[in-house]
Coordinates of C-alpha atoms and ligand atoms in Angstrom, one line a residue:
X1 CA -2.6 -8.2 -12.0
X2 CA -5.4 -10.6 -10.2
X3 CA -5.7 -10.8 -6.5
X4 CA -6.8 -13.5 -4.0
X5 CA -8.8 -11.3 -1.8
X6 CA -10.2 -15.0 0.0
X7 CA -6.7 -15.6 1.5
X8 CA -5.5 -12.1 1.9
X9 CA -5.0 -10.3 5.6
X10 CA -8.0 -8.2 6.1
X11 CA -7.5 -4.5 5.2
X12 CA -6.5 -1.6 7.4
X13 CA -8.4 1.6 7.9
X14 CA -6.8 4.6 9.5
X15 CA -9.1 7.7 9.2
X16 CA -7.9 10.8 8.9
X17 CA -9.8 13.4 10.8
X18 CA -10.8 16.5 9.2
X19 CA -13.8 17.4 10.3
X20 CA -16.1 17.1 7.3
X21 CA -13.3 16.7 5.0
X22 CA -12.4 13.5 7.3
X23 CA -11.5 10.9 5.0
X24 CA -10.0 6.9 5.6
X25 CA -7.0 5.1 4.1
X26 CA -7.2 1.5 3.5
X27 CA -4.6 -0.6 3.0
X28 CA -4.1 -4.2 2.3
X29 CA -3.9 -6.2 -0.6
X30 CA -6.3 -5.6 -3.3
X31 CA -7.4 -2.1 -1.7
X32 CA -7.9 -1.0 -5.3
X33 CA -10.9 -2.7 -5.6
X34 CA -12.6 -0.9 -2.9
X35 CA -12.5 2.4 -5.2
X36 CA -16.2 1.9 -6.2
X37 CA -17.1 2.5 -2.4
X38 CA -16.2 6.0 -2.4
X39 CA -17.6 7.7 -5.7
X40 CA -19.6 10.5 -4.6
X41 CA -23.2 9.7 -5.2
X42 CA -23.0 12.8 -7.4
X43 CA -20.4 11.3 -9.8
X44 CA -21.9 10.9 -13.0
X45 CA -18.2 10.0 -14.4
X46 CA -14.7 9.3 -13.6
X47 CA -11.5 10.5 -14.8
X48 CA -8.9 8.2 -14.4
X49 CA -5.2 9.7 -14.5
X50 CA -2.1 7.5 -14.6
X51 CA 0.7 6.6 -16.5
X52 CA 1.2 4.0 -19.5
X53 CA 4.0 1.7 -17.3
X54 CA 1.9 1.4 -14.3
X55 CA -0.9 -1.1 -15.0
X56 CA -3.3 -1.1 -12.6
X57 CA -7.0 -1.1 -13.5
X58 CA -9.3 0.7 -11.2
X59 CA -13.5 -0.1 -11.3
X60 CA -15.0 3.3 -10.5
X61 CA -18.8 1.5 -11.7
X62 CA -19.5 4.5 -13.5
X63 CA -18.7 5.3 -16.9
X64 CA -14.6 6.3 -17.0
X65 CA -11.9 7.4 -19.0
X66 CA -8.3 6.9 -18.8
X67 CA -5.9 9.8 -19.0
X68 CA -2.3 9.4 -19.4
X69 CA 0.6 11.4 -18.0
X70 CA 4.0 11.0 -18.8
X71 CA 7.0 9.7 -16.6
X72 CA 9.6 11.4 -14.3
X73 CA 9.5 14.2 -12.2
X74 CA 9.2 16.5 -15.9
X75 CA 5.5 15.5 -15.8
X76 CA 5.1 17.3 -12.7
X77 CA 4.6 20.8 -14.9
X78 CA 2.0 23.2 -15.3
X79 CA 1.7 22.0 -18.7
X80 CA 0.5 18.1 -17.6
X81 CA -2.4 20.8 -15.8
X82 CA -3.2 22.5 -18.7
X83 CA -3.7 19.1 -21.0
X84 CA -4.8 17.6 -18.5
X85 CA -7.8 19.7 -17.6
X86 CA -8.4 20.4 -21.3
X87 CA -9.0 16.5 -21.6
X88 CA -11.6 16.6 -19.0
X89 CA -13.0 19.0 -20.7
X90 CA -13.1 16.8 -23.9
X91 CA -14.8 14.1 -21.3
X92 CA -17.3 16.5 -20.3
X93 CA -16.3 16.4 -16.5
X94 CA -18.0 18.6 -14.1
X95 CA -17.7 19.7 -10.6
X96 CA -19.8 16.8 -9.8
X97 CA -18.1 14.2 -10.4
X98 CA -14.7 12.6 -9.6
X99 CA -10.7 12.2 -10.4
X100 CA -9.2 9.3 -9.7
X101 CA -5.5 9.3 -9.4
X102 CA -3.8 5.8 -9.9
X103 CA 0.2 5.8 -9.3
X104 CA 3.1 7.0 -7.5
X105 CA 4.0 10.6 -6.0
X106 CA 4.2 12.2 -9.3
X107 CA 0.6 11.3 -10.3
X108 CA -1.4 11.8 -7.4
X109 CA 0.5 15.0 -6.3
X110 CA 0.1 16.7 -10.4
X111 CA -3.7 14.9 -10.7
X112 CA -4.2 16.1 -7.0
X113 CA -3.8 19.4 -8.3
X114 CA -5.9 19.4 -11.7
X115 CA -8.4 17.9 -9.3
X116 CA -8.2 20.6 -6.9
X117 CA -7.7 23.9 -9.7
X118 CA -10.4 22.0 -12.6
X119 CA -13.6 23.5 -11.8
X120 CA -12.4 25.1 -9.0
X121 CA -12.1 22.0 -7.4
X122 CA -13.4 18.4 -8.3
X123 CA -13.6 15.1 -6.1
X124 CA -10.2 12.8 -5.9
X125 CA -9.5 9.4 -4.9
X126 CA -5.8 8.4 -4.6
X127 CA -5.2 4.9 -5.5
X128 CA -1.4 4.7 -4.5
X129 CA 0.9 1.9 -5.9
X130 CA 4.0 3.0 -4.4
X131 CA 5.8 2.5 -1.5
X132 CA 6.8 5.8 -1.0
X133 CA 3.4 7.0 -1.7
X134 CA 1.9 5.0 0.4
X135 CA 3.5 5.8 3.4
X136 CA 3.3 9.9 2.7
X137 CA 3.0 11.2 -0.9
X138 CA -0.8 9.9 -1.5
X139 CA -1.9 10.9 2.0
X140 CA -2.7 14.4 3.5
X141 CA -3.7 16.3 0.5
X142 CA -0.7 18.2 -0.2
X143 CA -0.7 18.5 -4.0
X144 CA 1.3 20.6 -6.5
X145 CA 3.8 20.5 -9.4
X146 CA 7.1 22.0 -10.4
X147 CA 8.4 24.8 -11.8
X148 CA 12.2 25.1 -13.3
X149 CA 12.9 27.4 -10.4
X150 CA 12.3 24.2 -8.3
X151 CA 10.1 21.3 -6.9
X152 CA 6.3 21.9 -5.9
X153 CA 6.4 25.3 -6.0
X154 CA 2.9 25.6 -7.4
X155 CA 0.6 23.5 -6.0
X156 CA -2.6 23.3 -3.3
X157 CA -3.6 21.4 -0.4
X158 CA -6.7 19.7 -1.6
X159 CA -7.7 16.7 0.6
X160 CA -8.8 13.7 -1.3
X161 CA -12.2 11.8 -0.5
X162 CA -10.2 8.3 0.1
X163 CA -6.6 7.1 -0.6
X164 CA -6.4 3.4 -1.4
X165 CA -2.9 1.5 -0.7
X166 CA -2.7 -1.5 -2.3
X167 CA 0.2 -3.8 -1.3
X168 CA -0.2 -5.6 -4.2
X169 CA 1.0 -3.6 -6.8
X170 CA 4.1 -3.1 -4.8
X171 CA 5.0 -6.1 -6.0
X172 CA 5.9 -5.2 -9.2
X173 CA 8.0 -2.0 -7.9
X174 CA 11.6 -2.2 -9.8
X175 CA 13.7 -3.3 -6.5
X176 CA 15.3 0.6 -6.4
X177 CA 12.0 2.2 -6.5
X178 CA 11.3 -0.1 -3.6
X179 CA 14.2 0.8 -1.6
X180 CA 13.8 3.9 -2.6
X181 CA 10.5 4.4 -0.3
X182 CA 11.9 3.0 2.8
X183 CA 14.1 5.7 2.7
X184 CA 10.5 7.8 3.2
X185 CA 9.1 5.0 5.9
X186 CA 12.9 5.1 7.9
X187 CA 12.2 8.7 8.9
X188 CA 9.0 7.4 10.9
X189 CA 11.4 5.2 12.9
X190 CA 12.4 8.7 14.4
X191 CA 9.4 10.5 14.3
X192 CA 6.8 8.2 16.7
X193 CA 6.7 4.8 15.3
X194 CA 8.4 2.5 17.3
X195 CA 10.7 -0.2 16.4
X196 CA 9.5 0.0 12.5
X197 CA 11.9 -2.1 11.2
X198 CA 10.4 -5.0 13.0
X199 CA 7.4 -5.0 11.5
X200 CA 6.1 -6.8 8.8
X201 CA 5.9 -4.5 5.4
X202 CA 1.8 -4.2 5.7
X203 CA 2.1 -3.1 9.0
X204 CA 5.0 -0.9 8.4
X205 CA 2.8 1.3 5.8
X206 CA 0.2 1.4 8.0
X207 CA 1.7 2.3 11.3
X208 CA 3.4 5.4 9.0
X209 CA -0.1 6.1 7.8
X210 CA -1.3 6.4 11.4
X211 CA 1.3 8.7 12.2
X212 CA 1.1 10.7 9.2
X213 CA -2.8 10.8 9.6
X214 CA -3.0 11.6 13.3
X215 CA -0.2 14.8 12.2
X216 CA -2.1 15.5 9.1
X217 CA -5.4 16.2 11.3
X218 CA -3.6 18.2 13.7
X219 CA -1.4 20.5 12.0
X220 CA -3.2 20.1 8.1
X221 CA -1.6 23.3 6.4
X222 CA 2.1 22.9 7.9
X223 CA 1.8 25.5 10.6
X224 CA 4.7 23.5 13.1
X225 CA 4.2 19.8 13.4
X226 CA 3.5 18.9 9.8
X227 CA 7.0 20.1 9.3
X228 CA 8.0 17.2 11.5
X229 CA 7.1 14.8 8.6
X230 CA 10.6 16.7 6.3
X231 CA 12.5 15.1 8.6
X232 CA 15.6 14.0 6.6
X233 CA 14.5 15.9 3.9
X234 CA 16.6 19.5 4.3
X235 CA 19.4 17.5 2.6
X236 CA 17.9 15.6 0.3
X237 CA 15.7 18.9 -1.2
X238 CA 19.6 20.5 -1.6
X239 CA 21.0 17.0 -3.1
X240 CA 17.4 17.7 -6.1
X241 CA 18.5 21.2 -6.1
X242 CA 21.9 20.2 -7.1
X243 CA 20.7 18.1 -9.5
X244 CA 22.2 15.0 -7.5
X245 CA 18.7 13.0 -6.9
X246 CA 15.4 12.3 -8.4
X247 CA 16.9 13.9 -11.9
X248 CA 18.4 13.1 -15.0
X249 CA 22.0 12.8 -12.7
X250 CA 25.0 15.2 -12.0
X251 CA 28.1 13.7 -12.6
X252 CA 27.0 10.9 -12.7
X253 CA 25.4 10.9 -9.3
X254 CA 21.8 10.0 -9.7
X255 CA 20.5 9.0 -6.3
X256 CA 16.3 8.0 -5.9
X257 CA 14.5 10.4 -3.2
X258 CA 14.4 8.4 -0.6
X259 CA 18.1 7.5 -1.0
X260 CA 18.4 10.8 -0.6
X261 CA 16.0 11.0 2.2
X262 CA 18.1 8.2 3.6
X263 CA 21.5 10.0 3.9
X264 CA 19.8 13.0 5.0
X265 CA 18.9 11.2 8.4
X266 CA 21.9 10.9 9.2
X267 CA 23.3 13.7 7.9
X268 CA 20.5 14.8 10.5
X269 CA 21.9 12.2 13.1
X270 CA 25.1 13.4 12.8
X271 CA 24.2 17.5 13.0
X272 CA 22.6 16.8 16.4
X273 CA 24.8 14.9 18.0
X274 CA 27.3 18.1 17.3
X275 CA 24.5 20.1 18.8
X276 CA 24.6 17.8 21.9
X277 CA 20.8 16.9 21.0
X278 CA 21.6 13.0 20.8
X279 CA 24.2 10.6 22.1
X280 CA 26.1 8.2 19.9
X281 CA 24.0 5.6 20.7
X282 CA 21.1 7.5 19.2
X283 CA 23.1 8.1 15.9
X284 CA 23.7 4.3 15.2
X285 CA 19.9 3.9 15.8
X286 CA 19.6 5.8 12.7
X287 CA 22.5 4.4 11.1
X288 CA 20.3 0.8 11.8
X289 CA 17.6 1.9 10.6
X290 CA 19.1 2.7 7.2
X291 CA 20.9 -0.2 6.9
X292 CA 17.8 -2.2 7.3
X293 CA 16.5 -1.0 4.3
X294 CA 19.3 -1.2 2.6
X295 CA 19.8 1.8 2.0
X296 CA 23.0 4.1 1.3
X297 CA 24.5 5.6 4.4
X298 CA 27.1 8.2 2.7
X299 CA 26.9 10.9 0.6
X300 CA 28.2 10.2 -2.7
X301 CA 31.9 11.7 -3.7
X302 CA 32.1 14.5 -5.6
X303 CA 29.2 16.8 -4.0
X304 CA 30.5 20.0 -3.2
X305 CA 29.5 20.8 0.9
X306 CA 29.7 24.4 0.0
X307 CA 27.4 24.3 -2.5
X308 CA 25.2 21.8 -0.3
X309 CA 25.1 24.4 2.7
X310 CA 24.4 26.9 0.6
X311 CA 21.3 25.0 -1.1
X312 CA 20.0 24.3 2.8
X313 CA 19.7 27.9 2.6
X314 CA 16.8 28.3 0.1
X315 CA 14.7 25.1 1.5
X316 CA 11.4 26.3 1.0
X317 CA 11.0 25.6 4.8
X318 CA 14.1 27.8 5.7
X319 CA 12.4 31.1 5.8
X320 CA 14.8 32.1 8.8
X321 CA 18.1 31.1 8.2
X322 CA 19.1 27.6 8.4
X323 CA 16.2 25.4 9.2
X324 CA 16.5 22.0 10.3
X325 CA 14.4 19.3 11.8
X326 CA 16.9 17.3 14.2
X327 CA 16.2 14.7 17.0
X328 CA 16.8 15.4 20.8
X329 CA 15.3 14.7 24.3
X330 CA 11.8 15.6 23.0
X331 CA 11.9 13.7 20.0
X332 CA 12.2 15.5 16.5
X333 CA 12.1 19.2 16.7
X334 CA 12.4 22.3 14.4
X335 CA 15.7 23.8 14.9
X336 CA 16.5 27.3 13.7
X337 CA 19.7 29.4 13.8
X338 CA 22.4 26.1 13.2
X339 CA 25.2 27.5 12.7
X340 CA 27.3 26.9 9.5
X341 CA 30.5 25.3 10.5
X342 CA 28.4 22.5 12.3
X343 CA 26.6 21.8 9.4
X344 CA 29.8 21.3 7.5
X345 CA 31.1 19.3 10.0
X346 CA 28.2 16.7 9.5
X347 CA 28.3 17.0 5.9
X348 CA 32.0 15.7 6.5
X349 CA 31.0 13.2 8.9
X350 CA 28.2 11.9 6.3
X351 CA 30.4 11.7 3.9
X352 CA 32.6 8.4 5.1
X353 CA 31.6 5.5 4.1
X354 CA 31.1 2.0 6.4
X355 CA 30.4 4.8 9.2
Ligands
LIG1 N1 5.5 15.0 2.7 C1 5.4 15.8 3.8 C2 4.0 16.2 4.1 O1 3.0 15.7 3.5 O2 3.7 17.1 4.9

């Protein structure tokens, strides 16, 4: 991949303020090759983690090493940890020096966490190359992997020293994967950012990365307004659950996360509207929204609702009964205590297509 940085838009910092774990995000096209700014003076070496199918080379200017995981949400295991840390052992990393993640959400959030458990704790940079990354994955040091009880359920917030977004390799995102991370970047339309879908793509990632930065700094460990940023996401953790998204496929349902991402905004849409939270109006905002992204606005036939609502129930966030994040007067809000039978309901109403 080459890049024209003469007649490229300049780049776009948002910093994230952490005190003295404050770090910036820059993105533009070519923001890869900034990754040489931000190698801790201590670094002696890099590690490099990524994947074969990815393909984008990183310049640390010290001496590297690559270090390949596999594919898939699989490679999110403790096992990835284990060989991956042995490896740096191999390379002869310390404390000292620095991890450089270069990928999607499955590599920075499994190299994010080897970063943060290897020596108790090494120095990452996040070099993001997708969409969906970009906009939330990469940023706000949330990192863990899976067990086969469920998703990142082992896993540490450990704040990275810089995450680079380069537009660039979005290029070469299969068109699906693509989509895929709107359906991450639609929930910002309700969350803050204002007429999103109006925006050209460079400023859509980095009005998201505002957002999520200016949340990020105020509510870093998920205390209340971080929770904000699952918007969406209640359904689309019970559609992985099920085995209906970001898998190998049920029944042959196999939707992307942010597809299901996608239909759980409405699902959301629909769920406070019965609440009298939104009017109808408000619900075809979402259902916009969506569409503009191309997105898929029904669930798929053949999920059981039952088995759905029961799913809803064991959301890591749901540590009260049934949790959901829904829209009203004040904007998103956590909502506790939703009563079954309305939940149903907007599963049903989610359901029909050309809504
Ligand atoms: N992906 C949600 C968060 O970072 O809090």
């Amino acid at each position: 991949m080459t890049s024209d940085l003469s007649s490229a838009p300049p780049l776009t910092r948002v910093p994230v303020d952490l005190g003295d774990r404050s770090y910036e995000i820059v993105i533009g096209h070519g923001a890869r090759h900034l990754v040489s700014e931000f190698i801790p003076a201590s670094a002696r070496r890099a590690a490099i983690v990524t994947q074969r199918n990815i393909g984008v080379v990183v310049d640390p200017g010290i001496p590297s090493q690559i270090f390949y995981m596999e594919d898939g949400e699989e490679a999110k295991s403790l096992a990835t940890i284990a060989e991956l840390s042995r490896a740096f052992v191999s390379f002869g990393l310390t404390r000292a020096d620095v991890v450089i993640a270069v990928g999607g959400g499955v590599v920075t959030d499994a190299a994010g966490f080897a970063a943060a458990c290897y020596h108790r704790g090494v120095g990452l940079i996040n070099v993001s190359t997708s969409m969906l990354g970009q906009v939330d994955a990469a940023i706000g040091g949330k990192t863990a992997v899976n067990l086969p009880e469920g998703k990142n359920l082992v896993g540490a917030f450990w704040q990275p020293i810089a995450v680079l977004c380069d537009t660039e390799t979005l290029v070469t995102l299969p068109e699906r994967e693509r989509r895929s991370g709107c359906g991450e970047m639609a929930k910002y339309a309700f969350l803050g950012v204002e007429n999103l879908d109006q925006l050209s793509i460079e400023e859509q990632i980095a009005a998201c990365a505002r957002l999520k930065a200016e949340v990020v700094s105020e509510d870093e460990r998920e205390g209340n307004r971080r929770m904000l940023l699952n918007y969406g996401h209640t359904l689309a953790h019970a559609l992985e659950a099920a085995g209906f998204a970001d898998g190998p496929g049920r029944e042959g349902i196999d939707l992307r996360h942010g597809e299901a991402v996608a239909i759980g905004l409405l699902f959301a849409a629909h769920l406070a509207r019965l609440l009298g939270r939104i009017d109808d109006a408000r619900v075809a905002r979402h259902y916009e929204v969506v569409r503009s992204y191309g997105l898929p606005t029904a669930l798929p036939v053949g999920v059981n609702h039952g088995e759905l609502l029961r799913l809803m129930g064991h959301d890591k966030k749901a540590t009260d009964g049934l949790l959901f994040i829904l829209d009203g007067p004040r904007g998103a809000e956590i909502v506790r205590g939703v009563p079954d039978e309305a939940v149903l309901a907007a599963l049903a109403l989610v359901s029909v297509a050309g809504h």
